[in-house]
mmCIF file with all atom_site columns, C-alpha atoms in Angstrom:
data_model
loop_
_atom_site.group_PDB
_atom_site.id
_atom_site.type_symbol
_atom_site.label_atom_id
_atom_site.label_alt_id
_atom_site.label_comp_id
_atom_site.label_asym_id
_atom_site.label_entity_id
_atom_site.label_seq_id
_atom_site.pdbx_PDB_ins_code
_atom_site.Cartn_x
_atom_site.Cartn_y
_atom_site.Cartn_z
_atom_site.occupancy
_atom_site.B_iso_or_equiv
_atom_site.pdbx_formal_charge
_atom_site.auth_seq_id
_atom_site.auth_comp_id
_atom_site.auth_asym_id
_atom_site.auth_atom_id
_atom_site.pdbx_PDB_model_num
ATOM 1   C CA . GLN A 1 1   ? 139.731 96.614  303.947 1.00 0.00 ? 1349 GLN A CA 1
ATOM 2   C CA . VAL A 1 2   ? 136.695 95.810  306.146 1.00 0.00 ? 1350 VAL A CA 1
ATOM 3   C CA . GLN A 1 3   ? 135.800 92.561  307.739 1.00 0.00 ? 1351 GLN A CA 1
ATOM 4   C CA . LEU A 1 4   ? 132.239 91.697  308.640 1.00 0.00 ? 1352 LEU A CA 1
ATOM 5   C CA . VAL A 1 5   ? 131.172 89.268  310.978 1.00 0.00 ? 1353 VAL A CA 1
ATOM 6   C CA . GLU A 1 6   ? 127.130 88.131  312.097 1.00 0.00 ? 1354 GLU A CA 1
ATOM 7   C CA . SER A 1 7   ? 125.566 86.773  314.501 1.00 0.00 ? 1355 SER A CA 1
ATOM 8   C CA . GLY A 1 8   ? 122.601 86.214  316.354 1.00 0.00 ? 1356 GLY A CA 1
ATOM 9   C CA . GLY A 1 9   ? 120.966 83.336  314.135 1.00 0.00 ? 1357 GLY A CA 1
ATOM 10  C CA . GLY A 1 10  ? 119.159 80.581  315.123 1.00 0.00 ? 1358 GLY A CA 1
ATOM 11  C CA . LEU A 1 11  ? 116.084 78.722  315.393 1.00 0.00 ? 1359 LEU A CA 1
ATOM 12  C CA . VAL A 1 12  ? 112.699 80.245  316.499 1.00 0.00 ? 1360 VAL A CA 1
ATOM 13  C CA . GLN A 1 13  ? 109.203 79.671  315.607 1.00 0.00 ? 1361 GLN A CA 1
ATOM 14  C CA . ALA A 1 14  ? 106.970 81.863  313.687 1.00 0.00 ? 1362 ALA A CA 1
ATOM 15  C CA . GLY A 1 15  ? 105.553 84.982  314.951 1.00 0.00 ? 1363 GLY A CA 1
ATOM 16  C CA . GLU A 1 16  ? 108.918 85.163  317.321 1.00 0.00 ? 1364 GLU A CA 1
ATOM 17  C CA . SER A 1 17  ? 111.696 87.832  317.086 1.00 0.00 ? 1365 SER A CA 1
ATOM 18  C CA . LEU A 1 18  ? 115.619 87.585  316.535 1.00 0.00 ? 1366 LEU A CA 1
ATOM 19  C CA . ARG A 1 19  ? 117.858 89.900  316.046 1.00 0.00 ? 1367 ARG A CA 1
ATOM 20  C CA . LEU A 1 20  ? 121.051 89.724  314.221 1.00 0.00 ? 1368 LEU A CA 1
ATOM 21  C CA . SER A 1 21  ? 124.404 91.603  314.341 1.00 0.00 ? 1369 SER A CA 1
ATOM 22  C CA . CYS A 1 22  ? 127.023 92.584  312.159 1.00 0.00 ? 1370 CYS A CA 1
ATOM 23  C CA . ALA A 1 23  ? 130.679 93.806  313.503 1.00 0.00 ? 1371 ALA A CA 1
ATOM 24  C CA . ALA A 1 24  ? 132.832 95.402  311.023 1.00 0.00 ? 1372 ALA A CA 1
ATOM 25  C CA . SER A 1 25  ? 136.346 95.692  311.492 1.00 0.00 ? 1373 SER A CA 1
ATOM 26  C CA . GLY A 1 26  ? 138.434 98.740  310.544 1.00 0.00 ? 1374 GLY A CA 1
ATOM 27  C CA . ARG A 1 27  ? 138.565 102.763 311.539 1.00 0.00 ? 1375 ARG A CA 1
ATOM 28  C CA . THR A 1 28  ? 136.336 104.092 308.568 1.00 0.00 ? 1376 THR A CA 1
ATOM 29  C CA . PHE A 1 29  ? 133.291 102.111 309.429 1.00 0.00 ? 1377 PHE A CA 1
ATOM 30  C CA . THR A 1 30  ? 131.402 105.598 308.589 1.00 0.00 ? 1378 THR A CA 1
ATOM 31  C CA . SER A 1 31  ? 132.604 105.346 305.126 1.00 0.00 ? 1379 SER A CA 1
ATOM 32  C CA . TYR A 1 32  ? 130.572 102.382 304.413 1.00 0.00 ? 1380 TYR A CA 1
ATOM 33  C CA . ALA A 1 33  ? 126.204 101.735 303.856 1.00 0.00 ? 1381 ALA A CA 1
ATOM 34  C CA . MET A 1 34  ? 125.428 98.870  305.446 1.00 0.00 ? 1382 MET A CA 1
ATOM 35  C CA . ALA A 1 35  ? 123.209 96.285  304.167 1.00 0.00 ? 1383 ALA A CA 1
ATOM 36  C CA . TRP A 1 36  ? 121.356 92.957  304.817 1.00 0.00 ? 1384 TRP A CA 1
ATOM 37  C CA . PHE A 1 37  ? 120.772 90.384  302.231 1.00 0.00 ? 1385 PHE A CA 1
ATOM 38  C CA . ARG A 1 38  ? 119.212 86.448  302.578 1.00 0.00 ? 1386 ARG A CA 1
ATOM 39  C CA . GLN A 1 39  ? 119.586 83.657  300.244 1.00 0.00 ? 1387 GLN A CA 1
ATOM 40  C CA . ALA A 1 40  ? 117.117 80.820  301.275 1.00 0.00 ? 1388 ALA A CA 1
ATOM 41  C CA . PRO A 1 41  ? 117.646 77.477  300.006 1.00 0.00 ? 1389 PRO A CA 1
ATOM 42  C CA . GLY A 1 42  ? 117.649 76.736  296.505 1.00 0.00 ? 1390 GLY A CA 1
ATOM 43  C CA . LYS A 1 43  ? 117.388 80.780  295.724 1.00 0.00 ? 1391 LYS A CA 1
ATOM 44  C CA . GLU A 1 44  ? 119.367 83.670  294.682 1.00 0.00 ? 1392 GLU A CA 1
ATOM 45  C CA . ARG A 1 45  ? 120.477 85.960  296.978 1.00 0.00 ? 1393 ARG A CA 1
ATOM 46  C CA . GLU A 1 46  ? 118.098 88.753  297.628 1.00 0.00 ? 1394 GLU A CA 1
ATOM 47  C CA . PHE A 1 47  ? 118.081 92.081  299.061 1.00 0.00 ? 1395 PHE A CA 1
ATOM 48  C CA . VAL A 1 48  ? 116.608 92.868  302.767 1.00 0.00 ? 1396 VAL A CA 1
ATOM 49  C CA . THR A 1 49  ? 117.290 96.342  303.818 1.00 0.00 ? 1397 THR A CA 1
ATOM 50  C CA . THR A 1 50  ? 120.194 98.841  304.017 1.00 0.00 ? 1398 THR A CA 1
ATOM 51  C CA . VAL A 1 51  ? 120.841 101.693 306.249 1.00 0.00 ? 1399 VAL A CA 1
ATOM 52  C CA . ASP A 1 52  ? 123.327 104.947 304.851 1.00 0.00 ? 1400 ASP A CA 1
ATOM 53  C CA . TRP A 1 53  ? 126.541 105.652 306.890 1.00 0.00 ? 1401 TRP A CA 1
ATOM 54  C CA . SER A 1 54  ? 124.376 108.132 309.290 1.00 0.00 ? 1402 SER A CA 1
ATOM 55  C CA . GLY A 1 55  ? 121.692 105.852 310.053 1.00 0.00 ? 1403 GLY A CA 1
ATOM 56  C CA . VAL A 1 56  ? 119.059 108.302 308.870 1.00 0.00 ? 1404 VAL A CA 1
ATOM 57  C CA . VAL A 1 57  ? 118.465 106.767 305.465 1.00 0.00 ? 1405 VAL A CA 1
ATOM 58  C CA . THR A 1 58  ? 117.079 103.180 305.001 1.00 0.00 ? 1406 THR A CA 1
ATOM 59  C CA . TYR A 1 59  ? 115.357 100.760 302.654 1.00 0.00 ? 1407 TYR A CA 1
ATOM 60  C CA . TYR A 1 60  ? 113.503 97.744  302.926 1.00 0.00 ? 1408 TYR A CA 1
ATOM 61  C CA . ALA A 1 61  ? 112.604 95.051  300.828 1.00 0.00 ? 1409 ALA A CA 1
ATOM 62  C CA . ASP A 1 62  ? 108.528 94.844  300.619 1.00 0.00 ? 1410 ASP A CA 1
ATOM 63  C CA . SER A 1 63  ? 108.459 91.502  302.144 1.00 0.00 ? 1411 SER A CA 1
ATOM 64  C CA . VAL A 1 64  ? 110.023 92.818  305.611 1.00 0.00 ? 1412 VAL A CA 1
ATOM 65  C CA . LYS A 1 65  ? 108.824 96.039  305.385 1.00 0.00 ? 1413 LYS A CA 1
ATOM 66  C CA . GLY A 1 66  ? 106.864 96.800  309.110 1.00 0.00 ? 1414 GLY A CA 1
ATOM 67  C CA . ARG A 1 67  ? 108.548 93.707  310.753 1.00 0.00 ? 1415 ARG A CA 1
ATOM 68  C CA . PHE A 1 68  ? 112.403 94.421  309.994 1.00 0.00 ? 1416 PHE A CA 1
ATOM 69  C CA . THR A 1 69  ? 114.171 97.244  311.409 1.00 0.00 ? 1417 THR A CA 1
ATOM 70  C CA . ILE A 1 70  ? 117.869 98.070  310.481 1.00 0.00 ? 1418 ILE A CA 1
ATOM 71  C CA . SER A 1 71  ? 120.007 100.175 312.470 1.00 0.00 ? 1419 SER A CA 1
ATOM 72  C CA . ARG A 1 72  ? 123.731 101.006 313.213 1.00 0.00 ? 1420 ARG A CA 1
ATOM 73  C CA . ASP A 1 73  ? 126.120 102.118 316.090 1.00 0.00 ? 1421 ASP A CA 1
ATOM 74  C CA . ASN A 1 74  ? 128.849 104.175 314.760 1.00 0.00 ? 1422 ASN A CA 1
ATOM 75  C CA . ALA A 1 75  ? 130.727 104.436 317.572 1.00 0.00 ? 1423 ALA A CA 1
ATOM 76  C CA . LYS A 1 76  ? 130.990 100.259 318.205 1.00 0.00 ? 1424 LYS A CA 1
ATOM 77  C CA . ASN A 1 77  ? 131.316 99.634  314.715 1.00 0.00 ? 1425 ASN A CA 1
ATOM 78  C CA . MET A 1 78  ? 128.255 97.504  314.473 1.00 0.00 ? 1426 MET A CA 1
ATOM 79  C CA . ALA A 1 79  ? 124.878 97.111  312.465 1.00 0.00 ? 1427 ALA A CA 1
ATOM 80  C CA . PHE A 1 80  ? 122.114 95.488  313.478 1.00 0.00 ? 1428 PHE A CA 1
ATOM 81  C CA . LEU A 1 81  ? 118.677 93.704  312.276 1.00 0.00 ? 1429 LEU A CA 1
ATOM 82  C CA . GLN A 1 82  ? 115.514 93.258  314.509 1.00 0.00 ? 1430 GLN A CA 1
ATOM 83  C CA . MET A 1 83  ? 113.420 90.994  313.472 1.00 0.00 ? 1431 MET A CA 1
ATOM 84  C CA . ASN A 1 84  ? 109.863 90.696  314.137 1.00 0.00 ? 1432 ASN A CA 1
ATOM 85  C CA . SER A 1 85  ? 107.065 88.923  313.588 1.00 0.00 ? 1433 SER A CA 1
ATOM 86  C CA . LEU A 1 86  ? 109.140 86.226  311.368 1.00 0.00 ? 1434 LEU A CA 1
ATOM 87  C CA . LYS A 1 87  ? 107.157 84.018  309.191 1.00 0.00 ? 1435 LYS A CA 1
ATOM 88  C CA . PRO A 1 88  ? 108.858 80.470  308.040 1.00 0.00 ? 1436 PRO A CA 1
ATOM 89  C CA . GLU A 1 89  ? 109.582 82.055  304.431 1.00 0.00 ? 1437 GLU A CA 1
ATOM 90  C CA . ASP A 1 90  ? 112.097 84.187  306.207 1.00 0.00 ? 1438 ASP A CA 1
ATOM 91  C CA . THR A 1 91  ? 114.260 81.282  306.628 1.00 0.00 ? 1439 THR A CA 1
ATOM 92  C CA . ALA A 1 92  ? 117.375 81.868  305.112 1.00 0.00 ? 1440 ALA A CA 1
ATOM 93  C CA . VAL A 1 93  ? 121.211 82.695  305.408 1.00 0.00 ? 1441 VAL A CA 1
ATOM 94  C CA . TYR A 1 94  ? 121.398 86.194  306.229 1.00 0.00 ? 1442 TYR A CA 1
ATOM 95  C CA . PHE A 1 95  ? 124.125 88.156  304.483 1.00 0.00 ? 1443 PHE A CA 1
ATOM 96  C CA . CYS A 1 96  ? 125.874 91.556  306.478 1.00 0.00 ? 1444 CYS A CA 1
ATOM 97  C CA . ALA A 1 97  ? 127.365 93.940  303.471 1.00 0.00 ? 1445 ALA A CA 1
ATOM 98  C CA . ALA A 1 98  ? 129.262 96.709  303.431 1.00 0.00 ? 1446 ALA A CA 1
ATOM 99  C CA . GLY A 1 99  ? 130.058 99.259  300.543 1.00 0.00 ? 1447 GLY A CA 1
ATOM 100 C CA . THR A 1 100 ? 130.810 103.042 299.773 1.00 0.00 ? 1448 THR A CA 1
ATOM 101 C CA . ASN A 1 101 ? 128.172 103.523 296.909 1.00 0.00 ? 1449 ASN A CA 1
ATOM 102 C CA . GLY A 1 102 ? 125.333 104.970 299.444 1.00 0.00 ? 1450 GLY A CA 1
ATOM 103 C CA . ALA A 1 103 ? 122.344 102.567 300.947 1.00 0.00 ? 1451 ALA A CA 1
ATOM 104 C CA . THR A 1 104 ? 121.555 100.971 297.505 1.00 0.00 ? 1452 THR A CA 1
ATOM 105 C CA . ILE A 1 105 ? 119.555 98.226  296.864 1.00 0.00 ? 1453 ILE A CA 1
ATOM 106 C CA . PHE A 1 106 ? 121.915 96.712  294.577 1.00 0.00 ? 1454 PHE A CA 1
ATOM 107 C CA . GLU A 1 107 ? 123.975 93.615  295.740 1.00 0.00 ? 1455 GLU A CA 1
ATOM 108 C CA . ASN A 1 108 ? 126.919 94.520  293.611 1.00 0.00 ? 1456 ASN A CA 1
ATOM 109 C CA . LYS A 1 109 ? 127.451 97.978  294.853 1.00 0.00 ? 1457 LYS A CA 1
ATOM 110 C CA . TYR A 1 110 ? 128.601 96.538  297.792 1.00 0.00 ? 1458 TYR A CA 1
ATOM 111 C CA . ASN A 1 111 ? 131.867 95.716  298.405 1.00 0.00 ? 1459 ASN A CA 1
ATOM 112 C CA . TYR A 1 112 ? 132.808 93.851  301.434 1.00 0.00 ? 1460 TYR A CA 1
ATOM 113 C CA . TRP A 1 113 ? 130.622 90.609  302.957 1.00 0.00 ? 1461 TRP A CA 1
ATOM 114 C CA . GLY A 1 114 ? 130.459 88.361  305.654 1.00 0.00 ? 1462 GLY A CA 1
ATOM 115 C CA . GLN A 1 115 ? 130.166 84.886  306.153 1.00 0.00 ? 1463 GLN A CA 1
ATOM 116 C CA . GLY A 1 116 ? 126.357 84.546  306.633 1.00 0.00 ? 1464 GLY A CA 1
ATOM 117 C CA . THR A 1 117 ? 124.443 83.666  309.727 1.00 0.00 ? 1465 THR A CA 1
ATOM 118 C CA . GLN A 1 118 ? 121.525 81.064  309.549 1.00 0.00 ? 1466 GLN A CA 1
ATOM 119 C CA . VAL A 1 119 ? 118.192 82.080  310.587 1.00 0.00 ? 1467 VAL A CA 1
ATOM 120 C CA . THR A 1 120 ? 115.420 78.963  310.645 1.00 0.00 ? 1468 THR A CA 1
ATOM 121 C CA . VAL A 1 121 ? 111.584 80.070  311.660 1.00 0.00 ? 1469 VAL A CA 1
ATOM 122 C CA . SER A 1 122 ? 109.597 76.743  312.031 1.00 0.00 ? 1470 SER A CA 1
ATOM 123 C CA . SER A 1 123 ? 105.726 76.976  311.384 1.00 0.00 ? 1471 SER A CA 1
#
């Protein structure tokens, strides 16, 4: 079992940066690929980025490529999402997810989810 807790969300202006954190419980953190998804009001949850257990393999949605960076610290059971050059369309609840199926863009491959943290970007 893994419990995930996100933090770091908030209200920022367009062009600014935020860093989200995801703290994972459990002793087998390296068994899991980690990912971030987001859900904007009135829209379905969508893939943002993922990283494999080693931190080497990453994938990004086209909409965030070049602006967002995912990373992880296996010694601290943490995953991070550095978000730069934020846009109003990045406004959403951001969810951290963990899965044993490797780094994948598919939501149904992730076994564990956090409660989400709100990110609001004003224009």
